[in-house]
Amino acid sequence: MSARTFHVWTIGCQMNQADSESLARRLLAAGYRETDLEHADVAILNTCVVRQASEDKVASKLHELAGWKTPDRTLAVTGCIVAKEGERLRRRFPHLDALIPIGRYDEFVQELAARSDYALGEPLPAVGRTGVSHYVNVVQGCDHNCTFCIVPKVRGREVHKPLEQVLEECRRAVAEGAREVVLLGQNVDDYRDPGGAGGLAALVRAVERVEGLRRVRFMTSHPQDLEDELLEVMAGSDVVAHELQLPVQSGDDRILKRMARGYQVRHYRAIVERARRLMPDLGLATDVIVGFPGETEEAFQNTRRLMEEIEFDVVHLAQYSPRPGTFAGERMPDDVPAEEKRRRLNELLELQRGIAARRMQRWVGRKVEVLVEGTDGLGRSFGRNRQGKRVVVKGARVAPGELVTVLVSEASAGQLGGRLAA
Ligand code: SF4
């Protein structure tokens, strides 16, 4: 009898990708084989609820899988939707067999094995699954309570992975071929080793010493928690990326207060000044929400001015939509008309397009250190520089995992290009 097979379908953030990877490893270790959705005996949907569109995607996938499901097959859902909508999903989709709370993968795999009449295969090593870049979740959940955000409700309070366990995962990833690790947390700056070895700066310092690692990145930061020590570790290291994902959300103090972000614009500005003083080429990405309840034209213009002043490399822009279950969604009237939100969004998109193009142009004529990740659709090697920019290597094939120096000769909105430097 053939071994049972599984497929994990994933949407959402990098933390979900890391969770899916960890679930897949457990299934492989239990003797399951990985395959595509159509041929799988066990399908697991790893879900996201940050936007309504993500929830709709999950519902439509579950509808679609009604025809796939047979008494022999198992359909399970994990991820953020479980805490928020789990029981409702069960009622709406009776063909759904199991809800797996985030992180409770061992129990699920054990239950699955106990239920199965099939012989499982030999445990499979996970070799070959790890690419050049490997995600490691170091903080689960979030202790903040931003009024627009559903994460604390669905992922719960923070749980911090012991530093030794993170190091072990990093070493294993390197042994399997990774050359970069990305330390993940909804609010990664809040990381504290439960054994008392320190915060994120101590963790990054320990991880950068893992033999064979060529780059360490981390995300997402929070302006309230980011410490100077971390900036110093970044600036003083050849391995840690000079890159921050630092959501500002608004450039207006009154709106920041309504969002319960816990900082003011001047604090944010001061962090960016310090970081750029230590790392003049810092790659800086942020998130901005337009049309939050109470956002007047003046408040919106404050955000616009902050974007002009700081000149972010990347801005993830979103127009506010109320999420049931959040404080803002339930207690603050959604008072900016949809058309006005769209106008504000488009205005900032247009502004950022120009800024991003200028920020990319400044690399032309300079040498950058690129960690090669793979080959693009045109057969060219590509990777990222230390500041997180995608770089295409022209005229040479470079093995994934190699660190090379590229002389940048061209820049577009999304990437840089150039030849290997002599
Ligand atoms: S810091 Fe705020 S926005 Fe980020 S996950 Fe926590 S509650 Fe959500």
Coordinates of C-alpha atoms and ligand atoms in Angstrom, one line a residue:
M1 CA 0.0 0.0 0.0
S2 CA 1.4 3.4 -0.9
A3 CA 2.4 5.9 1.7
R4 CA 0.0 8.7 2.6
T5 CA 0.6 12.0 1.1
F6 CA 0.0 15.6 2.1
H7 CA -0.1 19.1 0.8
V8 CA 0.1 22.4 2.7
W9 CA -1.6 25.4 1.0
T10 CA -0.3 28.7 2.4
I11 CA -1.4 32.4 2.2
G12 CA -0.4 35.4 4.3
C13 CA 2.9 36.5 5.9
Q14 CA 6.3 35.0 6.2
M15 CA 5.4 33.7 9.6
N16 CA 2.8 31.5 8.0
Q17 CA 5.3 30.2 5.5
A18 CA 7.6 29.3 8.4
D19 CA 4.7 27.6 10.2
S20 CA 3.8 25.6 7.1
E21 CA 7.4 24.5 6.8
S22 CA 7.5 23.4 10.4
L23 CA 4.2 21.4 9.9
A24 CA 5.6 19.8 6.6
R25 CA 8.7 18.7 8.5
R26 CA 6.7 17.0 11.1
L27 CA 4.6 15.2 8.5
L28 CA 7.7 14.1 6.6
A29 CA 9.2 12.8 9.9
A30 CA 6.0 10.9 10.5
G31 CA 6.4 9.1 7.1
Y32 CA 4.0 11.2 4.9
R33 CA 5.1 12.2 1.4
E34 CA 4.6 15.7 0.0
T35 CA 2.6 16.1 -3.2
D36 CA 0.3 18.6 -5.0
L37 CA -3.2 19.4 -3.7
E38 CA -5.0 17.3 -6.3
H39 CA -3.2 14.1 -5.3
A40 CA -2.9 14.6 -1.6
D41 CA -4.6 12.4 1.0
V42 CA -4.3 15.2 3.6
A43 CA -4.7 18.8 2.7
I44 CA -4.0 21.6 5.2
L45 CA -4.9 25.2 4.5
N46 CA -2.7 27.7 6.4
T47 CA -4.7 30.9 6.5
C48 CA -4.6 34.6 7.1
V49 CA -7.2 37.0 8.4
V50 CA -5.4 40.4 8.2
R51 CA -7.7 41.5 5.4
Q52 CA -11.2 40.5 4.4
A53 CA -9.8 39.4 1.0
S54 CA -7.6 36.8 2.7
E55 CA -10.6 35.4 4.6
D56 CA -12.6 35.3 1.3
K57 CA -9.8 33.4 -0.4
V58 CA -9.9 30.7 2.4
A59 CA -13.7 30.4 2.0
S60 CA -13.4 30.0 -1.7
K61 CA -10.7 27.4 -1.3
L62 CA -12.9 25.4 1.1
H63 CA -15.8 25.6 -1.4
E64 CA -13.5 24.3 -4.1
L65 CA -12.3 21.4 -1.9
A66 CA -15.8 20.1 -1.3
G67 CA -15.4 18.1 -4.6
W68 CA -11.9 16.9 -3.6
K69 CA -12.9 15.6 -0.2
T70 CA -13.8 11.9 0.2
P71 CA -14.2 9.8 3.3
D72 CA -10.6 8.7 2.9
R73 CA -9.1 12.1 2.7
T74 CA -8.5 14.6 5.5
L75 CA -9.1 18.4 5.2
A76 CA -7.7 20.6 7.9
V77 CA -7.4 24.3 8.5
T78 CA -4.7 26.1 10.5
G79 CA -3.4 29.7 10.9
C80 CA -5.1 32.8 12.1
I81 CA -8.6 32.0 11.0
V82 CA -8.8 29.1 13.5
A83 CA -9.0 31.4 16.6
K84 CA -11.2 33.9 14.8
E85 CA -13.7 31.9 12.8
G86 CA -13.0 28.2 13.5
E87 CA -16.3 27.1 14.7
R88 CA -18.2 29.1 12.2
L89 CA -16.1 27.4 9.4
R90 CA -17.0 24.0 10.7
R91 CA -20.7 24.9 10.4
R92 CA -20.3 26.4 7.0
F93 CA -18.1 23.7 5.6
P94 CA -19.2 20.3 7.0
H95 CA -16.5 18.6 4.9
L96 CA -13.8 20.2 7.1
D97 CA -12.3 17.5 9.3
A98 CA -10.0 19.4 11.7
L99 CA -9.0 22.8 13.0
I100 CA -5.3 23.1 14.1
P101 CA -4.5 25.9 16.4
I102 CA -1.2 27.7 15.5
G103 CA 1.8 25.7 16.7
R104 CA -0.2 22.6 17.8
Y105 CA 1.2 20.6 14.9
D106 CA 2.6 17.6 16.9
E107 CA -0.9 16.8 18.3
F108 CA -2.4 17.0 14.8
V109 CA 0.2 14.7 13.3
Q110 CA -0.3 12.2 16.1
E111 CA -4.1 12.2 15.7
L112 CA -3.7 11.8 12.0
A113 CA -1.5 8.8 12.4
A114 CA -3.8 7.2 15.0
R115 CA -6.8 7.7 12.7
S116 CA -5.1 6.3 9.6
D117 CA -5.5 2.6 8.5
Y118 CA -2.7 3.2 6.0
A119 CA 0.9 2.2 6.5
L120 CA 3.1 5.3 6.8
G121 CA 6.4 5.4 4.9
E122 CA 9.8 5.7 6.4
P123 CA 10.5 9.0 8.0
L124 CA 11.9 11.3 5.3
P125 CA 14.7 13.7 6.1
A126 CA 13.8 17.2 5.1
V127 CA 17.0 17.7 3.1
G128 CA 16.5 19.7 -0.1
R129 CA 13.5 21.6 1.4
T130 CA 15.6 24.5 2.6
G131 CA 16.5 27.2 0.0
V132 CA 19.3 29.8 0.4
S133 CA 17.0 31.8 2.7
H134 CA 15.3 30.2 5.7
Y135 CA 12.6 31.7 7.9
V136 CA 12.7 31.1 11.6
N137 CA 9.8 32.2 13.8
V138 CA 11.3 33.6 17.1
V139 CA 8.3 35.4 18.5
Q140 CA 4.7 34.2 18.1
G141 CA 1.8 36.5 18.9
C142 CA 1.9 40.1 19.9
D143 CA 1.6 42.0 23.2
H144 CA 0.6 45.3 21.6
N145 CA -3.0 46.2 20.9
C146 CA -3.1 48.4 17.9
T147 CA -6.7 49.3 17.4
F148 CA -6.9 48.2 13.7
C149 CA -5.1 44.9 14.1
I150 CA -6.6 41.4 14.6
V151 CA -3.3 39.7 15.2
P152 CA -3.3 39.8 19.1
K153 CA -6.7 38.3 19.1
V154 CA -5.9 35.4 16.7
R155 CA -2.3 34.8 17.6
G156 CA -2.5 35.5 21.3
R157 CA 0.1 36.9 23.6
E158 CA 3.8 36.7 22.8
V159 CA 5.7 33.4 23.1
H160 CA 9.4 33.6 22.7
K161 CA 11.5 30.8 21.4
P162 CA 14.6 29.9 23.5
L163 CA 17.8 31.3 22.0
E164 CA 19.4 27.9 22.0
Q165 CA 16.5 26.5 20.0
V166 CA 16.8 29.3 17.4
L167 CA 20.5 28.6 17.1
E168 CA 19.8 24.9 16.6
E169 CA 17.3 25.7 13.8
C170 CA 19.8 28.0 12.2
R171 CA 22.6 25.4 12.3
R172 CA 20.2 22.8 10.8
A173 CA 19.2 25.2 8.1
V174 CA 22.8 25.8 7.2
A175 CA 23.5 22.1 7.1
E176 CA 20.6 21.8 4.7
G177 CA 22.0 24.5 2.4
A178 CA 20.7 27.8 3.8
R179 CA 23.1 30.8 3.8
E180 CA 20.6 33.3 5.1
V181 CA 18.2 33.2 8.0
V182 CA 15.3 35.6 8.5
L183 CA 14.3 35.9 12.2
L184 CA 10.5 36.5 12.3
G185 CA 8.1 38.0 14.7
Q186 CA 5.0 40.1 14.4
N187 CA 6.9 42.4 16.7
V188 CA 10.4 40.9 16.5
D189 CA 12.1 43.7 18.6
D190 CA 10.1 42.4 21.6
Y191 CA 12.1 39.2 21.5
R192 CA 13.4 38.0 25.0
D193 CA 15.2 34.7 25.5
P194 CA 13.1 32.9 28.1
G195 CA 16.3 31.7 29.7
G196 CA 17.5 35.3 30.3
A197 CA 20.2 35.5 27.6
G198 CA 18.9 38.9 26.4
G199 CA 16.8 40.5 23.7
L200 CA 16.9 40.7 19.9
A201 CA 20.3 42.3 19.8
A202 CA 21.8 39.4 21.8
L203 CA 19.9 36.9 19.5
V204 CA 21.1 38.5 16.3
R205 CA 24.7 38.6 17.7
A206 CA 24.5 34.9 18.5
V207 CA 22.9 33.9 15.2
E208 CA 25.5 35.9 13.1
R209 CA 28.2 33.6 14.6
V210 CA 26.6 30.4 13.2
E211 CA 29.2 29.0 11.0
G212 CA 28.3 29.0 7.3
L213 CA 25.7 31.8 7.5
R214 CA 26.3 34.7 5.2
R215 CA 23.4 36.9 6.1
V216 CA 21.0 37.5 8.9
R217 CA 17.8 39.5 8.5
F218 CA 14.9 40.1 10.9
M219 CA 11.4 41.5 10.7
T220 CA 9.0 43.1 11.6
S221 CA 10.2 45.9 13.9
H222 CA 8.1 48.2 16.1
P223 CA 9.1 51.8 16.7
Q224 CA 8.2 51.5 20.4
D225 CA 10.5 48.6 21.0
L226 CA 13.5 49.0 18.7
E227 CA 16.6 49.5 20.8
D228 CA 19.8 51.4 20.0
E229 CA 21.8 48.3 20.8
L230 CA 20.3 46.5 17.9
L231 CA 21.2 49.3 15.5
E232 CA 24.7 49.1 16.8
V233 CA 24.9 45.3 16.3
M234 CA 23.6 45.8 12.7
A235 CA 26.1 48.6 11.9
G236 CA 29.0 46.7 13.4
S237 CA 28.4 43.4 11.6
D238 CA 29.4 42.1 8.1
V239 CA 26.7 39.5 8.3
V240 CA 23.6 41.3 9.5
A241 CA 21.5 43.0 6.8
H242 CA 21.3 46.8 6.9
E243 CA 17.6 46.7 6.5
L244 CA 14.6 47.6 8.7
Q245 CA 11.0 46.9 8.2
L246 CA 9.6 49.6 10.5
P247 CA 5.9 50.3 10.1
V248 CA 4.9 53.9 10.9
Q249 CA 1.3 53.5 9.9
S250 CA 0.6 57.3 10.0
G251 CA 2.5 60.6 10.1
D252 CA 0.0 62.2 12.4
D253 CA 0.2 62.1 16.2
R254 CA -3.5 62.2 16.8
I255 CA -4.1 59.2 14.4
L256 CA -1.2 57.3 15.9
K257 CA -2.8 57.8 19.3
R258 CA -6.2 56.5 18.0
M259 CA -4.3 53.6 16.5
A260 CA -2.7 53.0 20.0
R261 CA 0.7 52.7 18.4
G262 CA 2.5 53.9 21.5
Y263 CA 4.9 56.4 19.8
Q264 CA 4.8 59.8 18.2
V265 CA 6.1 61.0 14.8
R266 CA 9.1 62.6 16.5
H267 CA 10.1 59.3 18.1
Y268 CA 9.9 57.6 14.7
R269 CA 11.9 60.3 13.0
A270 CA 14.6 60.1 15.7
I271 CA 15.0 56.3 15.2
V272 CA 15.4 56.8 11.5
E273 CA 18.0 59.5 12.0
R274 CA 20.0 57.3 14.4
A275 CA 19.8 54.3 12.1
R276 CA 20.8 56.3 9.1
R277 CA 23.7 57.9 11.0
L278 CA 25.0 54.4 11.8
M279 CA 24.1 52.9 8.4
P280 CA 23.8 55.6 5.7
D281 CA 22.6 53.1 3.1
L282 CA 20.0 51.5 5.3
G283 CA 17.2 49.9 3.4
L284 CA 14.0 51.2 5.0
A285 CA 10.5 49.8 4.4
T286 CA 7.3 50.9 6.2
D287 CA 3.6 50.3 6.3
V288 CA 1.0 53.1 6.0
I289 CA -2.7 53.0 6.4
V290 CA -4.8 55.8 4.8
G291 CA -8.4 56.6 5.8
F292 CA -8.2 55.5 9.4
P293 CA -11.2 56.7 11.4
G294 CA -10.9 60.4 12.2
E295 CA -8.2 60.9 9.5
T296 CA -8.8 64.5 8.4
E297 CA -7.2 66.0 5.3
E298 CA -4.7 67.7 7.5
A299 CA -3.8 64.4 9.2
F300 CA -3.4 62.8 5.8
Q301 CA -1.1 65.6 4.6
N302 CA 1.0 65.0 7.7
T303 CA 1.5 61.5 6.5
R304 CA 2.3 62.7 3.0
R305 CA 4.9 65.2 4.4
L306 CA 6.5 62.4 6.5
M307 CA 6.9 60.2 3.4
E308 CA 8.4 63.1 1.5
E309 CA 10.8 63.9 4.4
I310 CA 12.0 60.3 5.2
E311 CA 12.0 58.9 1.7
F312 CA 11.4 55.3 2.4
D313 CA 12.7 52.7 0.0
V314 CA 9.4 50.7 0.2
V315 CA 6.0 51.7 1.5
H316 CA 3.3 49.1 1.9
L317 CA 0.2 51.2 1.5
A318 CA -3.3 50.1 2.5
Q319 CA -6.6 51.8 2.7
Y320 CA -8.3 51.2 6.0
S321 CA -11.2 48.8 6.2
P322 CA -12.7 47.9 9.5
R323 CA -12.1 44.4 10.7
P324 CA -14.7 42.8 13.0
G325 CA -13.1 41.8 16.3
T326 CA -10.8 44.9 16.4
F327 CA -11.3 47.9 18.6
A328 CA -11.4 50.3 15.7
G329 CA -13.7 48.0 13.7
E330 CA -16.2 47.8 16.5
R331 CA -15.9 51.2 18.3
M332 CA -14.7 53.8 15.7
P333 CA -17.0 55.0 13.0
D334 CA -15.5 54.3 9.6
D335 CA -15.9 58.0 8.7
V336 CA -13.6 58.5 5.7
P337 CA -15.7 57.9 2.5
A338 CA -14.4 55.1 0.3
E339 CA -13.8 57.4 -2.6
E340 CA -11.7 59.7 -0.4
K341 CA -9.7 56.7 0.9
R342 CA -9.0 55.7 -2.7
R343 CA -7.9 59.2 -3.6
R344 CA -5.5 59.4 -0.6
L345 CA -4.1 55.9 -1.5
N346 CA -3.5 56.9 -5.1
E347 CA -1.9 60.1 -4.1
L348 CA 0.6 58.3 -1.9
L349 CA 1.2 55.6 -4.4
E350 CA 2.1 58.2 -7.0
L351 CA 4.4 60.0 -4.5
Q352 CA 6.2 56.8 -3.5
R353 CA 6.7 55.7 -7.1
G354 CA 8.9 58.7 -7.6
I355 CA 10.7 58.4 -4.3
A356 CA 11.4 54.7 -4.9
A357 CA 12.7 55.3 -8.4
R358 CA 15.2 57.9 -7.1
R359 CA 16.2 55.7 -4.2
M360 CA 17.0 52.9 -6.6
Q361 CA 19.0 55.2 -9.0
R362 CA 21.4 56.0 -6.3
W363 CA 22.9 52.5 -6.5
V364 CA 23.9 52.9 -10.2
G365 CA 27.7 53.0 -10.5
R366 CA 28.3 51.4 -7.0
K367 CA 29.5 48.0 -6.0
V368 CA 27.1 45.9 -3.9
E369 CA 27.4 42.6 -2.1
V370 CA 24.8 40.2 -3.4
L371 CA 23.8 36.9 -1.8
V372 CA 22.6 34.8 -4.8
E373 CA 19.3 33.1 -4.3
G374 CA 18.6 31.5 -7.6
T375 CA 17.9 32.0 -11.3
D376 CA 15.1 34.1 -12.7
G377 CA 12.7 33.3 -15.7
L378 CA 15.4 34.6 -18.1
G379 CA 18.1 32.3 -16.8
R380 CA 19.9 35.1 -14.9
S381 CA 21.3 34.7 -11.4
F382 CA 19.6 37.0 -8.9
G383 CA 19.8 37.7 -5.2
R384 CA 19.7 40.6 -2.8
N385 CA 22.2 43.2 -1.6
R386 CA 22.7 43.9 2.1
Q387 CA 20.0 46.5 2.0
G388 CA 17.4 44.1 0.7
K389 CA 17.3 45.2 -2.9
R390 CA 16.9 42.6 -5.5
V391 CA 19.9 42.4 -7.9
V392 CA 20.2 40.6 -11.2
V393 CA 23.7 39.4 -12.1
K394 CA 24.3 39.9 -15.8
G395 CA 26.7 37.9 -18.0
A396 CA 27.5 35.2 -15.4
R397 CA 25.9 32.2 -13.7
V398 CA 26.5 32.1 -10.0
A399 CA 25.6 29.2 -7.7
P400 CA 22.9 29.9 -5.2
G401 CA 24.3 30.7 -1.8
E402 CA 27.4 32.5 -3.2
L403 CA 28.2 35.9 -2.0
V404 CA 29.4 38.1 -4.9
T405 CA 30.2 41.7 -5.6
V406 CA 28.2 43.3 -8.4
L407 CA 28.9 46.7 -10.1
V408 CA 25.4 48.1 -10.6
S409 CA 24.8 49.5 -14.0
E410 CA 21.0 49.9 -14.1
A411 CA 18.1 50.4 -11.8
S412 CA 14.3 49.9 -12.3
A413 CA 11.5 50.3 -9.8
G414 CA 11.8 46.7 -8.6
Q415 CA 15.4 45.7 -9.1
L416 CA 19.0 46.6 -9.8
G417 CA 21.2 45.0 -12.5
G418 CA 24.9 44.7 -13.1
R419 CA 28.0 42.5 -13.8
L420 CA 30.3 40.9 -11.4
A421 CA 32.9 43.4 -10.2
A422 CA 36.5 42.6 -11.0
Ligands
SF4_1 S1 2.3 45.6 16.8 FE1 0.2 46.3 16.4 S2 0.0 46.0 14.1 FE2 1.8 44.8 14.8 S3 0.9 42.7 15.1 FE3 1.0 43.8 17.1 S4 -1.1 44.7 17.3 FE4 -0.8 44.1 15.1

